[in-house]
PDB file of C-alpha atoms in Angstrom:
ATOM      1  CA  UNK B   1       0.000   0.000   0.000  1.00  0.00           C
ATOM      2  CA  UNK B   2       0.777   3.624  -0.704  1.00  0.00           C
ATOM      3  CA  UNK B   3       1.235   5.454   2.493  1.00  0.00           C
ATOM      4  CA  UNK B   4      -0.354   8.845   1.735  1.00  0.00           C
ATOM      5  CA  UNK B   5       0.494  12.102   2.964  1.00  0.00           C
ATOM      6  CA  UNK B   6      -1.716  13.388   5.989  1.00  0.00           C
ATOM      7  CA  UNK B   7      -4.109  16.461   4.232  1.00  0.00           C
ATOM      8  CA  UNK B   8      -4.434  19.839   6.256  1.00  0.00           C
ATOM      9  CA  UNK B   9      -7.716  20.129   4.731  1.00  0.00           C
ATOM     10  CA  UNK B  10      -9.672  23.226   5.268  1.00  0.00           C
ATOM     11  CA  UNK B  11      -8.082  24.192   8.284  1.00  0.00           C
ATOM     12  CA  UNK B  12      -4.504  24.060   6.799  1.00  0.00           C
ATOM     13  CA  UNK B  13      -5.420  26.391   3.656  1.00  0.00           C
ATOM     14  CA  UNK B  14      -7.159  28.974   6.341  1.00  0.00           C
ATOM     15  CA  UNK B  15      -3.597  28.837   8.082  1.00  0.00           C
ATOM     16  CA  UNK B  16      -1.708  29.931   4.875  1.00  0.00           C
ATOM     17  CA  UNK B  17      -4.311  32.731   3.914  1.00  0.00           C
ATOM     18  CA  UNK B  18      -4.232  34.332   7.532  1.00  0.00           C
ATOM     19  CA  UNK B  19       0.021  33.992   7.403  1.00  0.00           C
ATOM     20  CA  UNK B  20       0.180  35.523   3.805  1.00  0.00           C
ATOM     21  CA  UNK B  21      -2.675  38.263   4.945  1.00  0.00           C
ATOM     22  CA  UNK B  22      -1.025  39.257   8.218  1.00  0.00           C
ATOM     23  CA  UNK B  23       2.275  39.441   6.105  1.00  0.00           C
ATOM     24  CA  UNK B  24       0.960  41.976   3.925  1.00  0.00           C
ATOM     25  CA  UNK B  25      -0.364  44.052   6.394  1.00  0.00           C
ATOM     26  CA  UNK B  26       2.904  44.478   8.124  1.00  0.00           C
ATOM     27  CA  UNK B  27       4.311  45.014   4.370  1.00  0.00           C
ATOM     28  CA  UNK B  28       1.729  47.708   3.741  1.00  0.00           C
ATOM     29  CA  UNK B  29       2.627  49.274   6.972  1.00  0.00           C
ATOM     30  CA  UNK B  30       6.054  49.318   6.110  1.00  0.00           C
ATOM     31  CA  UNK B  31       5.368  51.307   2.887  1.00  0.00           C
ATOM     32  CA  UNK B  32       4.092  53.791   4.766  1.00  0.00           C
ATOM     33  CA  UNK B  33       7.169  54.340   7.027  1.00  0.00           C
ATOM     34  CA  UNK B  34      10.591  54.554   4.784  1.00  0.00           C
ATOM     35  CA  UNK B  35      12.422  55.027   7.666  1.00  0.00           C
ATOM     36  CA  UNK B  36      11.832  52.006   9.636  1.00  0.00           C
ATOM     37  CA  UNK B  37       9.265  50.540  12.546  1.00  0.00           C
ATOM     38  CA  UNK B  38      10.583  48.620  15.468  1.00  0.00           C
ATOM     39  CA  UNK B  39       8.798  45.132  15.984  1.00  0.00           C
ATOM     40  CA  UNK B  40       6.723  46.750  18.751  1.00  0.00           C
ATOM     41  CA  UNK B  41       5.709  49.747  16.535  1.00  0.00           C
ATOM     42  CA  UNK B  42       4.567  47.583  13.914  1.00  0.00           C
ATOM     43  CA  UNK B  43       2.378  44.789  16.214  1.00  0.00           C
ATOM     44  CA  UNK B  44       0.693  47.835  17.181  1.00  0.00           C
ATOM     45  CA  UNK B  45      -0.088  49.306  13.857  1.00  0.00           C
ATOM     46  CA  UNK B  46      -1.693  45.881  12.670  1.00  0.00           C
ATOM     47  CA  UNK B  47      -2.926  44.982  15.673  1.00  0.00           C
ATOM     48  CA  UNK B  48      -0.735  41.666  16.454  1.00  0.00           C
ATOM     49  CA  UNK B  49       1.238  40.032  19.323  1.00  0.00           C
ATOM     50  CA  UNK B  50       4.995  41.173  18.784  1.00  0.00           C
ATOM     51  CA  UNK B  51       5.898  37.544  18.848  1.00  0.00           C
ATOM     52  CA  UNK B  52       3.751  37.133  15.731  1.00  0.00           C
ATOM     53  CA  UNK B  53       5.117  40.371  14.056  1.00  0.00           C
ATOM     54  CA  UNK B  54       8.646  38.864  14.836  1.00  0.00           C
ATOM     55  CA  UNK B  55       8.197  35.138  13.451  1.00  0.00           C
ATOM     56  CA  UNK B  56       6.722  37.067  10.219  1.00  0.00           C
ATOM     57  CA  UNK B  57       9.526  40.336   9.364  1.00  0.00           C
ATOM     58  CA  UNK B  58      12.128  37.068  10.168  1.00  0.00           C
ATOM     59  CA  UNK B  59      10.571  35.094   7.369  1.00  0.00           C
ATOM     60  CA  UNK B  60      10.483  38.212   5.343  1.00  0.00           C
ATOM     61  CA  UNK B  61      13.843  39.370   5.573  1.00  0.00           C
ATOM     62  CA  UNK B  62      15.012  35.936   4.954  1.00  0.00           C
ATOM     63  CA  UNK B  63      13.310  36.309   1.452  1.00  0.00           C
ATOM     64  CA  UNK B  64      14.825  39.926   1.452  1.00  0.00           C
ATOM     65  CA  UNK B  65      11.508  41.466   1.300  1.00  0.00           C
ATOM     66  CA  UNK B  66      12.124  43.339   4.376  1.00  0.00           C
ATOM     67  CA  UNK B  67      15.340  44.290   6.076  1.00  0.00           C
ATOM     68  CA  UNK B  68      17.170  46.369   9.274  1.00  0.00           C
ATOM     69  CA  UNK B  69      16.735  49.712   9.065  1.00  0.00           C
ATOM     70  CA  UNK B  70      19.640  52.157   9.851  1.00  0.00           C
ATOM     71  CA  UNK B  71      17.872  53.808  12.205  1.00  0.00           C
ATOM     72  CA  UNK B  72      16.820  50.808  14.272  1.00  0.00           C
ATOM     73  CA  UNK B  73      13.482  48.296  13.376  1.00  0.00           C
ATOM     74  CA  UNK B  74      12.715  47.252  10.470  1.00  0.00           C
ATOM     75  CA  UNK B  75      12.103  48.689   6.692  1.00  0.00           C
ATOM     76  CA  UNK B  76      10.973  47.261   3.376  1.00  0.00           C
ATOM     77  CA  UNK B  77      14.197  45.142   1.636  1.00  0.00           C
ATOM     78  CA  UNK B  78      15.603  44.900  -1.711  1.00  0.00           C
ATOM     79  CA  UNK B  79      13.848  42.239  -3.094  1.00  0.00           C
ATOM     80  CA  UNK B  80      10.674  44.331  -3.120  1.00  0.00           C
ATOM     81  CA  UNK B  81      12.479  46.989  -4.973  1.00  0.00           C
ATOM     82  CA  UNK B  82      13.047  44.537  -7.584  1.00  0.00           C
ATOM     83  CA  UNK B  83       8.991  43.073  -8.357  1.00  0.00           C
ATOM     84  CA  UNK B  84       7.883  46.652  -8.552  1.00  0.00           C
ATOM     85  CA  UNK B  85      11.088  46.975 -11.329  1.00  0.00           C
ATOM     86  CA  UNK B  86      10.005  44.228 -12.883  1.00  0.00           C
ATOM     87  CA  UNK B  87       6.408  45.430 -13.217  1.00  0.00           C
ATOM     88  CA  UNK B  88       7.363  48.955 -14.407  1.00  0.00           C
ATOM     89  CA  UNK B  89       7.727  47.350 -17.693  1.00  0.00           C
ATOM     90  CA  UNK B  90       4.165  46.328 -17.809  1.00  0.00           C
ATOM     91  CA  UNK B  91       2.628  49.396 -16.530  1.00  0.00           C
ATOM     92  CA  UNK B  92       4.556  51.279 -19.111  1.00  0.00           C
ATOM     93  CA  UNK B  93       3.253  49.104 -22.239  1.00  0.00           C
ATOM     94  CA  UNK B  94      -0.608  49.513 -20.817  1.00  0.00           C
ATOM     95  CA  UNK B  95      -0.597  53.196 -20.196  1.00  0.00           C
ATOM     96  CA  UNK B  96       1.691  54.493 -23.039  1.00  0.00           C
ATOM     97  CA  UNK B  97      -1.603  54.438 -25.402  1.00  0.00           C
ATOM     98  CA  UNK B  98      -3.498  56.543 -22.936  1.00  0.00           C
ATOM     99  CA  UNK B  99      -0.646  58.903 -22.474  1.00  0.00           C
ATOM    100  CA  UNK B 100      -0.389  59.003 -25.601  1.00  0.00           C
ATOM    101  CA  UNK B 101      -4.151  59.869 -25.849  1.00  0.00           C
ATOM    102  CA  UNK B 102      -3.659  62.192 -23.475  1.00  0.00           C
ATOM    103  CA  UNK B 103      -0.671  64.425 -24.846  1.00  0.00           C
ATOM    104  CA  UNK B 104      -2.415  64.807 -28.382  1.00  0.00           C
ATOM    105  CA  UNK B 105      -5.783  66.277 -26.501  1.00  0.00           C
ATOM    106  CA  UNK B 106      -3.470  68.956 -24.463  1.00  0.00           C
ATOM    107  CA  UNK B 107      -0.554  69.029 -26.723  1.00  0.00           C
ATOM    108  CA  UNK B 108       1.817  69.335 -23.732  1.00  0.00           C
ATOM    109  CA  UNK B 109       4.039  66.932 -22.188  1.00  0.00           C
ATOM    110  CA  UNK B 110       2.351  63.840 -19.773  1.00  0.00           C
ATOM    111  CA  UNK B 111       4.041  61.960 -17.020  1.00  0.00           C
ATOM    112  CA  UNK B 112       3.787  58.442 -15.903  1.00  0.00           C
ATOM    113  CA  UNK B 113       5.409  58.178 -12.079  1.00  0.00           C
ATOM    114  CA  UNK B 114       5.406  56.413  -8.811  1.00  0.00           C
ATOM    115  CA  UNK B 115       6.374  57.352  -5.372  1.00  0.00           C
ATOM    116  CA  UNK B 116       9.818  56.287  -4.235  1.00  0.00           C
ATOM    117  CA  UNK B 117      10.276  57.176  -0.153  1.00  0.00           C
ATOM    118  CA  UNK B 118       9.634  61.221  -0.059  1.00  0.00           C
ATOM    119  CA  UNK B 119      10.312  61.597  -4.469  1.00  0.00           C
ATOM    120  CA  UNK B 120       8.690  60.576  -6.894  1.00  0.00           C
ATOM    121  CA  UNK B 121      10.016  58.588  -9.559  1.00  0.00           C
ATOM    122  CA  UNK B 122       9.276  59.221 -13.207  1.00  0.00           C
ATOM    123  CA  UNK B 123       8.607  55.856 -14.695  1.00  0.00           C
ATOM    124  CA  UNK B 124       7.801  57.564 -18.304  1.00  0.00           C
ATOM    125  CA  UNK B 125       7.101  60.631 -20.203  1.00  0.00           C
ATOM    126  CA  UNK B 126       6.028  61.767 -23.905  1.00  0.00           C
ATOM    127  CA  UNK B 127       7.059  65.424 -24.530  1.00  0.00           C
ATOM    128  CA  UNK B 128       5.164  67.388 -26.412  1.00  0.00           C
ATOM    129  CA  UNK B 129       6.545  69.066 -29.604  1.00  0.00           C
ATOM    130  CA  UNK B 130       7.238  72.384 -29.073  1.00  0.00           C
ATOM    131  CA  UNK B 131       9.601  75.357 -29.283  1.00  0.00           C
ATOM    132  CA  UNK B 132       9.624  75.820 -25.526  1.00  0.00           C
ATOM    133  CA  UNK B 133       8.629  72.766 -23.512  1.00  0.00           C
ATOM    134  CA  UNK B 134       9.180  70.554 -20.143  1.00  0.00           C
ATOM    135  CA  UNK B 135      10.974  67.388 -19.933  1.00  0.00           C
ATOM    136  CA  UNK B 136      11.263  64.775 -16.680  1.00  0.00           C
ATOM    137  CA  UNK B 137      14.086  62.580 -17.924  1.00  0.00           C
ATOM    138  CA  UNK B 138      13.078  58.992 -17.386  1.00  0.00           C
ATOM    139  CA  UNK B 139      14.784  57.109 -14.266  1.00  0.00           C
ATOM    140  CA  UNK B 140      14.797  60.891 -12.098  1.00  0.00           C
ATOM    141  CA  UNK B 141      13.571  61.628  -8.398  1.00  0.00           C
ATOM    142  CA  UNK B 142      11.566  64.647  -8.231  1.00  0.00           C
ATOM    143  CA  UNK B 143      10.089  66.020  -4.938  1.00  0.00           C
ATOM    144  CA  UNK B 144       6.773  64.954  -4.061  1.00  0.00           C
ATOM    145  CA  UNK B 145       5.862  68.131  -1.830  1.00  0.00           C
ATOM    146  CA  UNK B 146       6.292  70.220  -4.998  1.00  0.00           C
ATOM    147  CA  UNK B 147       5.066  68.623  -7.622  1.00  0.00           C
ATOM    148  CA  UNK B 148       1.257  67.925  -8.866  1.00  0.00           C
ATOM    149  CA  UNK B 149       1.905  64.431  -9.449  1.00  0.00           C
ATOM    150  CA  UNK B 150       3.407  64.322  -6.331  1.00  0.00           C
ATOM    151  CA  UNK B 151       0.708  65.795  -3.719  1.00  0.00           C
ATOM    152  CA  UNK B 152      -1.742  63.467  -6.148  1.00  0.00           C
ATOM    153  CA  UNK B 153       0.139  60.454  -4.277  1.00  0.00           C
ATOM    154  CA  UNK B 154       0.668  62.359  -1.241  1.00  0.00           C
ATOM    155  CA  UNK B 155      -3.427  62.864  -1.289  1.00  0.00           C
ATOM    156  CA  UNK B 156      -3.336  59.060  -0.988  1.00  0.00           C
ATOM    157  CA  UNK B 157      -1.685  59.144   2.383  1.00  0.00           C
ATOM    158  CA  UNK B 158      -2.994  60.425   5.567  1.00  0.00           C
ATOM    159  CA  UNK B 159      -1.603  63.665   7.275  1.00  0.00           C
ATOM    160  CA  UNK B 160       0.185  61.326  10.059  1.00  0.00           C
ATOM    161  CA  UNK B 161       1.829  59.352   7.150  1.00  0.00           C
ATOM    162  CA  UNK B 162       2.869  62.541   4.893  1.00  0.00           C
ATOM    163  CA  UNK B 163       4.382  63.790   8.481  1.00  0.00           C
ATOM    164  CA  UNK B 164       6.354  60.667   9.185  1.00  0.00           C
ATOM    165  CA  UNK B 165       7.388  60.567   5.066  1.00  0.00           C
ATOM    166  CA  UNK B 166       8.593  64.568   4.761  1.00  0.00           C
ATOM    167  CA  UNK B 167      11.189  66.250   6.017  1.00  0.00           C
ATOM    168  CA  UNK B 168      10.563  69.069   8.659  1.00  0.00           C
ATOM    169  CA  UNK B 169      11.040  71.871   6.891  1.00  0.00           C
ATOM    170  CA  UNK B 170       9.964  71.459   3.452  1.00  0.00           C
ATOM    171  CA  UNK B 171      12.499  72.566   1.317  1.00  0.00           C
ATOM    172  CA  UNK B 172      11.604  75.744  -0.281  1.00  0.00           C
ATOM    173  CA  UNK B 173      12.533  75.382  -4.227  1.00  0.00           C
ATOM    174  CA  UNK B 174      11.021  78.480  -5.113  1.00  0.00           C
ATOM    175  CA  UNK B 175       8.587  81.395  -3.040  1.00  0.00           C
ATOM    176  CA  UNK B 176       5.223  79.251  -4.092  1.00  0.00           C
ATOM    177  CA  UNK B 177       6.670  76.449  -2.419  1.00  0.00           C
ATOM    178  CA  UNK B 178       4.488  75.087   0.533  1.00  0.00           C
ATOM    179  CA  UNK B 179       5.388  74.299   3.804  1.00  0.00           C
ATOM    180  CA  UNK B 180       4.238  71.471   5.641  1.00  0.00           C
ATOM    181  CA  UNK B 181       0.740  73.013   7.269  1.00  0.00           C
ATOM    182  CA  UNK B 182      -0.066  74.756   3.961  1.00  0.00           C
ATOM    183  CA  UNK B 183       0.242  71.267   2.325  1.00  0.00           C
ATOM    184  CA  UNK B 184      -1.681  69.579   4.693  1.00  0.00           C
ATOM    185  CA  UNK B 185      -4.613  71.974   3.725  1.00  0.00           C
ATOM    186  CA  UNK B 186      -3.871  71.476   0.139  1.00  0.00           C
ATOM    187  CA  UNK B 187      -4.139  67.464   0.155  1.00  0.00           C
ATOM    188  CA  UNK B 188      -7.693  67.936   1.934  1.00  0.00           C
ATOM    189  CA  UNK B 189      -8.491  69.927  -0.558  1.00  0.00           C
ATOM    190  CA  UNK B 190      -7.311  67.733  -2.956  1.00  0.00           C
ATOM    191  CA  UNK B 191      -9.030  64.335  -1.351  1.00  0.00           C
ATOM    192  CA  UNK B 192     -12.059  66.402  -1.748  1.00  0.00           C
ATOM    193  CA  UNK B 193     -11.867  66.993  -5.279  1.00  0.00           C
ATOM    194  CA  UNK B 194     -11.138  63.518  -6.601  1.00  0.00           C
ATOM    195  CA  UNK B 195      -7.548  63.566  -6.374  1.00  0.00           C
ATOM    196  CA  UNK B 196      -6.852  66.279  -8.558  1.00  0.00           C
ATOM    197  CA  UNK B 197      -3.365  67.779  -8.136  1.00  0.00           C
ATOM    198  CA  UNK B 198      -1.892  71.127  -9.088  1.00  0.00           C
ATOM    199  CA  UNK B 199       1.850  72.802  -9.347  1.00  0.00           C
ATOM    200  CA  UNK B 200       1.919  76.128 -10.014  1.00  0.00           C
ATOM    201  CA  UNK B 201       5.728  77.361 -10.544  1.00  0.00           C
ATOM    202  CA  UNK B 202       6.170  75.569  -6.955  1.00  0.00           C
ATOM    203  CA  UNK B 203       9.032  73.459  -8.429  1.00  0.00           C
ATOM    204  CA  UNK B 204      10.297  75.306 -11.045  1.00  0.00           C
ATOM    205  CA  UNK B 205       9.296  79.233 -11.693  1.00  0.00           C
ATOM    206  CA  UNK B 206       7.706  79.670 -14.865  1.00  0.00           C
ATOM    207  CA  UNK B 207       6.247  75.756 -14.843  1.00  0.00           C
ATOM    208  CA  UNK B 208       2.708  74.729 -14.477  1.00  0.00           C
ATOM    209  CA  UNK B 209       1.389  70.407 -13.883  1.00  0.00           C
ATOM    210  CA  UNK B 210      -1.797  68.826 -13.155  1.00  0.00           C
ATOM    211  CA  UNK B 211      -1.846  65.751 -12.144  1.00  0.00           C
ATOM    212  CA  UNK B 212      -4.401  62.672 -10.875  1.00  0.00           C
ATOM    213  CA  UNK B 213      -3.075  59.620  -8.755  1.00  0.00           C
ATOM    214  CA  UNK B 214      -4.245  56.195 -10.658  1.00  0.00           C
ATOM    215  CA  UNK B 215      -5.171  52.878  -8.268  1.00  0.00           C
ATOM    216  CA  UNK B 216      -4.203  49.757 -10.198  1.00  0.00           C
ATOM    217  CA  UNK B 217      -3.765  46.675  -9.518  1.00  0.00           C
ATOM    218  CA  UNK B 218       0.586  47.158 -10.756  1.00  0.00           C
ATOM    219  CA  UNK B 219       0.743  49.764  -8.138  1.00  0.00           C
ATOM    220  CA  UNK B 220      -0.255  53.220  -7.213  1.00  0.00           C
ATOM    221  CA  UNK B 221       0.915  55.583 -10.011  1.00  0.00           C
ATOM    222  CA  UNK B 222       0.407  59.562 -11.107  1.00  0.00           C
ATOM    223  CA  UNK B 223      -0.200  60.901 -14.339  1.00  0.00           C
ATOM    224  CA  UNK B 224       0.489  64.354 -14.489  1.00  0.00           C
ATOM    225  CA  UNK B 225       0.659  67.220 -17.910  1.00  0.00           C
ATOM    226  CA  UNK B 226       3.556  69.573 -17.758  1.00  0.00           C
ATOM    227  CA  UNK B 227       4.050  72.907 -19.093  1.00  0.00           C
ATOM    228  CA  UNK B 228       5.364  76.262 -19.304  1.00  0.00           C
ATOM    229  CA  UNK B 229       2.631  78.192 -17.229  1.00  0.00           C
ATOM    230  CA  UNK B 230       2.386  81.104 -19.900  1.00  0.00           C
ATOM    231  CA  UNK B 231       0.818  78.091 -21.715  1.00  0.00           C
ATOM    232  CA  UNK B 232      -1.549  76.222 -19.012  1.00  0.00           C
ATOM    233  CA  UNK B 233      -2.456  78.909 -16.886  1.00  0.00           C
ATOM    234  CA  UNK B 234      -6.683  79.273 -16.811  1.00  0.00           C
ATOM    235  CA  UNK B 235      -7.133  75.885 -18.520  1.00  0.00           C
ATOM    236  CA  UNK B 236      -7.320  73.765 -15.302  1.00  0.00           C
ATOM    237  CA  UNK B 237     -10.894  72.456 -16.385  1.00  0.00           C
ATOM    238  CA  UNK B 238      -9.661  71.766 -19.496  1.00  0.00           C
ATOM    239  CA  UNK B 239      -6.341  69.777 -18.294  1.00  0.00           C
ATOM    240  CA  UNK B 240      -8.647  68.077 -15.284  1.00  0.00           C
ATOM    241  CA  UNK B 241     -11.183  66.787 -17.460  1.00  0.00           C
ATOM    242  CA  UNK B 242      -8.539  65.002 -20.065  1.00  0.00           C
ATOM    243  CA  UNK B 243      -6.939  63.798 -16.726  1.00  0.00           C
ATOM    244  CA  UNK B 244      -9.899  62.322 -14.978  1.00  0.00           C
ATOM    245  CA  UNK B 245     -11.087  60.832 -18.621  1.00  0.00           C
ATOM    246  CA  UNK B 246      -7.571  59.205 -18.844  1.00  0.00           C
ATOM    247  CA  UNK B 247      -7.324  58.114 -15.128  1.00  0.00           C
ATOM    248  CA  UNK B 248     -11.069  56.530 -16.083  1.00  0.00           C
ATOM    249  CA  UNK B 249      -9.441  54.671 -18.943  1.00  0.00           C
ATOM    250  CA  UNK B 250      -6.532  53.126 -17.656  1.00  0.00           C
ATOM    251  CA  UNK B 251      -7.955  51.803 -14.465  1.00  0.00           C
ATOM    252  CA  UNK B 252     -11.051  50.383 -16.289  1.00  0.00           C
ATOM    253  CA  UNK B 253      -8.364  48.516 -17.781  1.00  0.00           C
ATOM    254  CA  UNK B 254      -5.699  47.804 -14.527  1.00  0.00           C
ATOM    255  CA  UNK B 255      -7.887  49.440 -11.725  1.00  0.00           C
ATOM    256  CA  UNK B 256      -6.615  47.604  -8.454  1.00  0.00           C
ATOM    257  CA  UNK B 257     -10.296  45.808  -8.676  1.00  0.00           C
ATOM    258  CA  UNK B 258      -9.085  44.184 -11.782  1.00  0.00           C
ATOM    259  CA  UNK B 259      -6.703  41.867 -10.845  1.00  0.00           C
ATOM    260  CA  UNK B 260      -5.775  39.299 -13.400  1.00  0.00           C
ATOM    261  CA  UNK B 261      -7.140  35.538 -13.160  1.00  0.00           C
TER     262      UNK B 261
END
């Protein structure tokens, strides 16, 4: 006779679906802190005994999704780093029509970019064809607290987590800069409205974005429309409109309740 292999049954498949939701709690609570959590900071964010929180990050940092932070606890590791890489790729391919959509509406430069600790990170861009015009090289870290595409993300965030994510001051890049309370009151405003985003010459002087966040299932990503603000300035219902339809378009295709079978 064969001897079979005892079955866990229902019970044993519960087990695994608790472990691997309890891990991505902690994971998601990780995102939210660059700088690192200690074990008891993070049982108490998910609501877990520590010695659960510590059998878990242990499994996870052997896998190198999480690892020590400088500063003490524990951040998220390499190995994450490297599956959101490898989906950039495919995020690219299924929003470069839309973006592509998108810049012949406007006619100005669009921006494809994710959020990478308090930057953001442009993923990819189209630039528009003109005489004077804005380009975000591929592969650069902008500042989110600046940028439209940035306080679209930030908008994502609670006030607690954009505290714990910026520095303290804000760097002032130029005098329409915010600081940190004047942001706050900004990314309200900006929850209220859908997630629309604005820059107006607080990066760069002379520079005008919009900008929407996008929830798929690849990621959270912006989409923003850059240009010189001689060009953009008293066309935000115009720019907002072609954003929201895009935003609409691309997460009807990849919204985060789309996941693939």
């Amino acid at each position: 006779m064969t001897r079979q292999e005892p079955d866990g049954g229902d019970d044993g498949k519960q087990c695994g679906i608790q472990v691997i939701a309890r891990a991505a709690a902690i994971m998601r609570t990780l995102g939210t802190h660059p700088q690192g959590l200690s074990l008891a900071a993070i049982a108490q964010a998910v609501g877990l005994p520590r010695s659960t929180v510590q059998r878990i990050v242990s499994a996870l940092e052997s896998e190198y999704l999480v690892e020590a932070a400088r500063s003490g606890g524990f951040r998220l590791g390499p190995a994450l780093g490297q599956l959101i890489y490898q989906t950039q790729t495919d995020i690219i391919s299924l929003a470069r029509p839309h973006l592509e959509t998108l810049l012949e509406r406007l006619q100005e430069s669009v921006i494809l970019a994710t959020s990478a600790n308090e930057k953001i990170y442009v993923v990819d861009r189209i630039v528009a064809e003109h005489e004077l015009r804005v380009v975000f090289p591929i592969g650069s870290y902008v500042p989110m607290h600046s940028t439209a595409v940035g306080k679209a993300l930030l908008s994502r965030m609670s006030d607690a987590q954009v505290r714990d994510l910026l520095p303290e001051p804000l760097p002032a890049l130029t005098r329409n800069t915010h600081d940190l309370p004047s942001l706050l009151d900004e990314l309200a405003t900006i929850r209220q409205s859908g997630g629309l985003a604005a820059d107006r010459e607080e990066f760069i002087e002379g520079i005008y974005g919009f900008a929407v966040a996008l929830d798929t299932y690849l990621g959270n990503y912006g989409i923003a429309v850059v240009a010189p603000a001689s060009r953009i300035k008293g066309k935000d219902e115009l720019f907002c409109k072609a954003l929201l339809d895009c935003k609409r378009d691309i997460e009807q295709m990849i919204g985060a309740g789309k996941l693939p079978a």
